[in-house]
XYZ file of C-alpha atoms in Angstrom:
252
model
C -8.319 18.220 14.572
C -8.892 14.743 15.931
C -5.745 13.526 17.722
C -5.624 10.274 15.759
C -5.342 12.128 12.456
C -2.544 14.559 13.443
C 0.855 13.361 14.584
C 3.471 15.920 15.570
C 6.957 14.922 16.627
C 10.657 15.032 15.924
C 13.382 13.009 14.280
C 14.550 10.951 17.205
C 13.384 11.671 20.726
C 16.111 13.695 22.361
C 14.933 16.165 24.969
C 16.927 19.439 24.928
C 17.678 21.006 28.282
C 15.846 24.192 27.308
C 12.481 22.403 27.252
C 13.201 19.515 29.632
C 10.558 20.701 32.104
C 7.892 20.047 29.474
C 8.772 16.344 29.539
C 8.402 15.693 33.257
C 8.121 12.372 35.016
C 10.082 9.188 35.405
C 11.486 6.905 32.757
C 13.730 7.030 29.718
C 13.907 9.935 27.309
C 11.628 8.018 24.951
C 9.065 7.261 27.681
C 9.000 10.941 28.697
C 8.852 12.088 25.071
C 5.966 9.725 24.273
C 3.857 11.231 27.046
C 3.948 14.554 25.176
C 4.094 13.661 21.476
C 2.253 10.951 19.564
C 4.972 10.072 17.065
C 8.677 10.001 16.353
C 10.802 9.334 13.292
C 13.565 6.753 13.554
C 16.480 7.914 11.424
C 19.223 5.686 12.807
C 17.799 2.830 10.722
C 19.153 4.673 7.668
C 22.732 4.227 8.881
C 22.668 0.862 10.657
C 20.429 -2.051 11.410
C 18.762 -2.680 14.774
C 17.767 -6.023 16.150
C 14.042 -6.732 16.451
C 14.531 -6.747 20.225
C 15.711 -3.139 20.096
C 12.611 -2.051 18.206
C 10.453 -4.055 20.631
C 12.098 -2.289 23.582
C 11.359 1.090 22.028
C 7.740 0.097 21.408
C 7.347 -1.030 25.020
C 8.306 2.443 26.260
C 5.397 4.114 24.423
C 1.636 4.224 25.053
C -0.803 2.331 22.793
C -1.644 5.253 20.501
C 1.992 6.160 19.771
C 3.410 5.484 16.307
C 6.907 5.440 14.785
C 7.952 6.344 11.254
C 11.032 4.374 10.212
C 13.481 5.424 7.517
C 14.637 2.790 5.062
C 18.348 1.919 5.093
C 20.673 3.772 2.787
C 21.852 0.407 1.479
C 18.472 0.214 -0.272
C 17.854 3.833 -1.257
C 21.290 5.363 -1.812
C 23.724 2.515 -2.432
C 21.339 0.133 -4.172
C 19.274 2.974 -5.686
C 16.106 0.851 -5.250
C 17.495 -2.021 -7.342
C 18.029 -5.626 -6.184
C 16.115 -4.675 -3.071
C 14.351 -7.894 -2.052
C 16.971 -9.299 0.317
C 17.767 -6.036 2.163
C 14.064 -5.172 2.320
C 13.209 -8.500 3.856
C 15.950 -8.068 6.470
C 14.808 -4.563 7.295
C 11.136 -5.505 7.566
C 11.969 -8.446 9.821
C 13.780 -6.012 12.114
C 11.085 -3.318 12.274
C 8.452 -6.012 12.936
C 9.671 -5.671 16.513
C 7.662 -2.459 16.736
C 4.403 -4.388 16.362
C 1.433 -2.063 16.110
C 3.632 0.938 16.957
C 4.932 0.939 13.382
C 3.061 3.736 11.663
C 4.737 4.448 8.315
C 7.857 3.675 6.299
C 9.873 6.585 4.931
C 11.767 6.161 1.648
C 14.178 9.080 1.295
C 15.964 9.196 -2.065
C 19.309 10.776 -2.965
C 19.180 14.041 -4.933
C 20.832 12.330 -7.888
C 18.149 9.634 -8.255
C 15.877 10.613 -11.144
C 12.438 9.128 -11.648
C 12.470 6.059 -13.902
C 9.128 4.324 -14.106
C 10.296 0.741 -14.554
C 12.849 0.304 -11.705
C 10.943 2.549 -9.328
C 7.702 0.712 -10.056
C 9.399 -2.633 -9.518
C 10.637 -1.446 -6.127
C 7.337 -0.056 -4.851
C 5.371 -3.060 -6.053
C 7.826 -5.293 -4.214
C 7.525 -3.185 -1.071
C 3.718 -3.384 -1.281
C 3.883 -7.177 -1.454
C 6.143 -7.349 1.601
C 4.558 -4.585 3.706
C 0.873 -3.670 3.862
C 1.181 -0.433 5.828
C 1.540 3.196 4.689
C 4.615 4.271 2.717
C 5.847 7.783 1.961
C 8.692 8.877 -0.281
C 10.909 11.955 -0.066
C 12.405 12.391 -3.550
C 14.847 15.189 -4.214
C 15.414 15.115 -7.968
C 13.354 17.524 -10.120
C 11.930 14.722 -12.260
C 9.867 13.419 -9.303
C 7.737 16.549 -9.263
C 6.355 16.161 -12.757
C 2.872 14.828 -13.481
C 4.110 11.420 -14.715
C 5.904 10.682 -11.454
C 3.003 11.933 -9.370
C 0.527 9.690 -11.205
C 2.860 6.738 -10.667
C 3.013 7.405 -6.909
C -0.795 7.501 -6.853
C -0.891 4.151 -8.658
C 1.497 2.643 -6.128
C -0.356 4.285 -3.182
C 2.758 6.092 -2.012
C 2.553 9.569 -0.531
C 5.130 12.183 -1.520
C 6.684 13.969 1.436
C 6.423 17.734 1.774
C 9.830 19.102 2.753
C 11.290 22.364 3.981
C 13.505 23.780 2.652
C 12.008 22.671 -0.655
C 14.423 22.087 -3.536
C 11.543 22.679 -5.988
C 8.244 24.562 -5.446
C 6.169 21.360 -5.660
C 8.329 19.733 -2.981
C 6.834 22.034 -0.359
C 3.415 20.352 -0.398
C 2.388 16.687 -0.147
C 1.799 14.822 -3.384
C 1.334 11.343 -4.734
C -1.283 9.208 -2.993
C -3.736 11.460 -1.140
C -6.548 8.940 -0.801
C -9.447 8.004 -3.106
C -10.990 11.021 -4.820
C -8.831 13.225 -2.658
C -10.854 12.474 0.491
C -7.734 11.339 2.320
C -9.020 7.939 3.419
C -6.055 5.688 4.108
C -3.481 8.264 3.007
C -0.557 9.722 4.923
C 0.351 13.380 4.356
C 3.879 13.579 5.657
C 5.823 16.788 6.358
C 9.572 16.834 7.083
C 10.833 20.207 8.231
C 14.612 20.363 8.316
C 15.067 23.964 9.481
C 15.518 27.065 7.371
C 17.619 28.933 6.321
C 20.249 26.689 7.951
C 19.179 23.073 7.519
C 19.099 20.985 10.692
C 19.960 24.004 12.842
C 17.528 26.904 12.311
C 14.423 27.231 14.454
C 11.175 28.246 12.811
C 9.561 31.567 13.623
C 6.116 32.133 15.074
C 4.600 33.324 11.804
C 5.845 30.245 9.958
C 4.453 27.894 12.584
C 1.097 29.667 12.624
C 0.897 29.377 8.834
C 1.620 25.627 9.009
C -1.037 25.114 11.671
C -3.576 26.901 9.501
C -2.661 24.818 6.453
C -3.074 21.554 8.343
C -6.773 22.229 8.831
C -7.405 22.275 5.081
C -5.984 18.868 4.134
C -8.372 15.929 3.482
C -10.127 14.952 6.696
C -9.551 11.221 6.299
C -5.773 11.439 5.985
C -3.207 11.022 8.672
C -1.066 14.130 8.960
C 2.500 13.664 10.151
C 4.614 16.711 10.994
C 8.200 15.803 11.814
C 10.758 18.451 12.785
C 14.270 17.445 11.753
C 16.053 20.632 12.886
C 17.568 18.699 15.780
C 21.197 19.837 15.620
C 20.504 22.906 17.782
C 17.682 21.361 19.791
C 15.096 23.486 17.964
C 12.971 20.539 16.843
C 11.402 19.820 20.223
C 10.474 23.436 20.932
C 9.078 23.928 17.418
C 7.023 20.743 17.733
C 5.672 21.853 21.099
C 4.624 25.194 19.685
C 2.970 23.694 16.594
C 1.116 21.237 18.823
C -0.223 24.116 20.900
C -1.272 26.031 17.779
C -3.003 22.954 16.376
C -5.070 22.529 19.496
C -2.963 20.108 21.484
C -3.684 17.120 19.216
């Protein structure tokens, strides 16, 4: 796979001691991480805001081809439940503008209790599209989001649906929503978030599982960006799993 179409990384950029030798060289953890992986997911933005200068400092520690995914604040997704979102969205987008061209995609993770409702959800994603012209992906967790009506709506709003593991519902295991025009992938982001299984955030993935994921990646639309983010960081497994998947996928 071409390196620019496959991005493998972790939630955050911590470097566990067990694999520290794979991230050799001088500099901060992020600078060392970014010499090995081409992407990282910023999750701290979900819990608290960061000044634009903080985002700019992170961007400056990465090479030109590196990209960040940034998770929307819980004040928008969980507390506000996507309603009355203009003011908090504008604040958030002003902050992440500090990343400049290192900003790759926005991640909208929804609470499990948030069912799909076409009108308020459509209002939110149309607002987001007016304020931000880059890729957006959504990780819904209520069953109603995996029905045909919700999927067609995500296509209309050009929002990709995240593929998650463990999957709450069978359809949640594969990407959905916007996959590019006529399914050719052009301009789409196919985003995978792997949280560890059977114990979320802790369990490492086995060799067979990683080989199967590497094989699947080759069959997605050629024009799409593929993001594979390991979120099983609690035990330090994310970095080693990402390293192994990167090797299986040809080092991209």
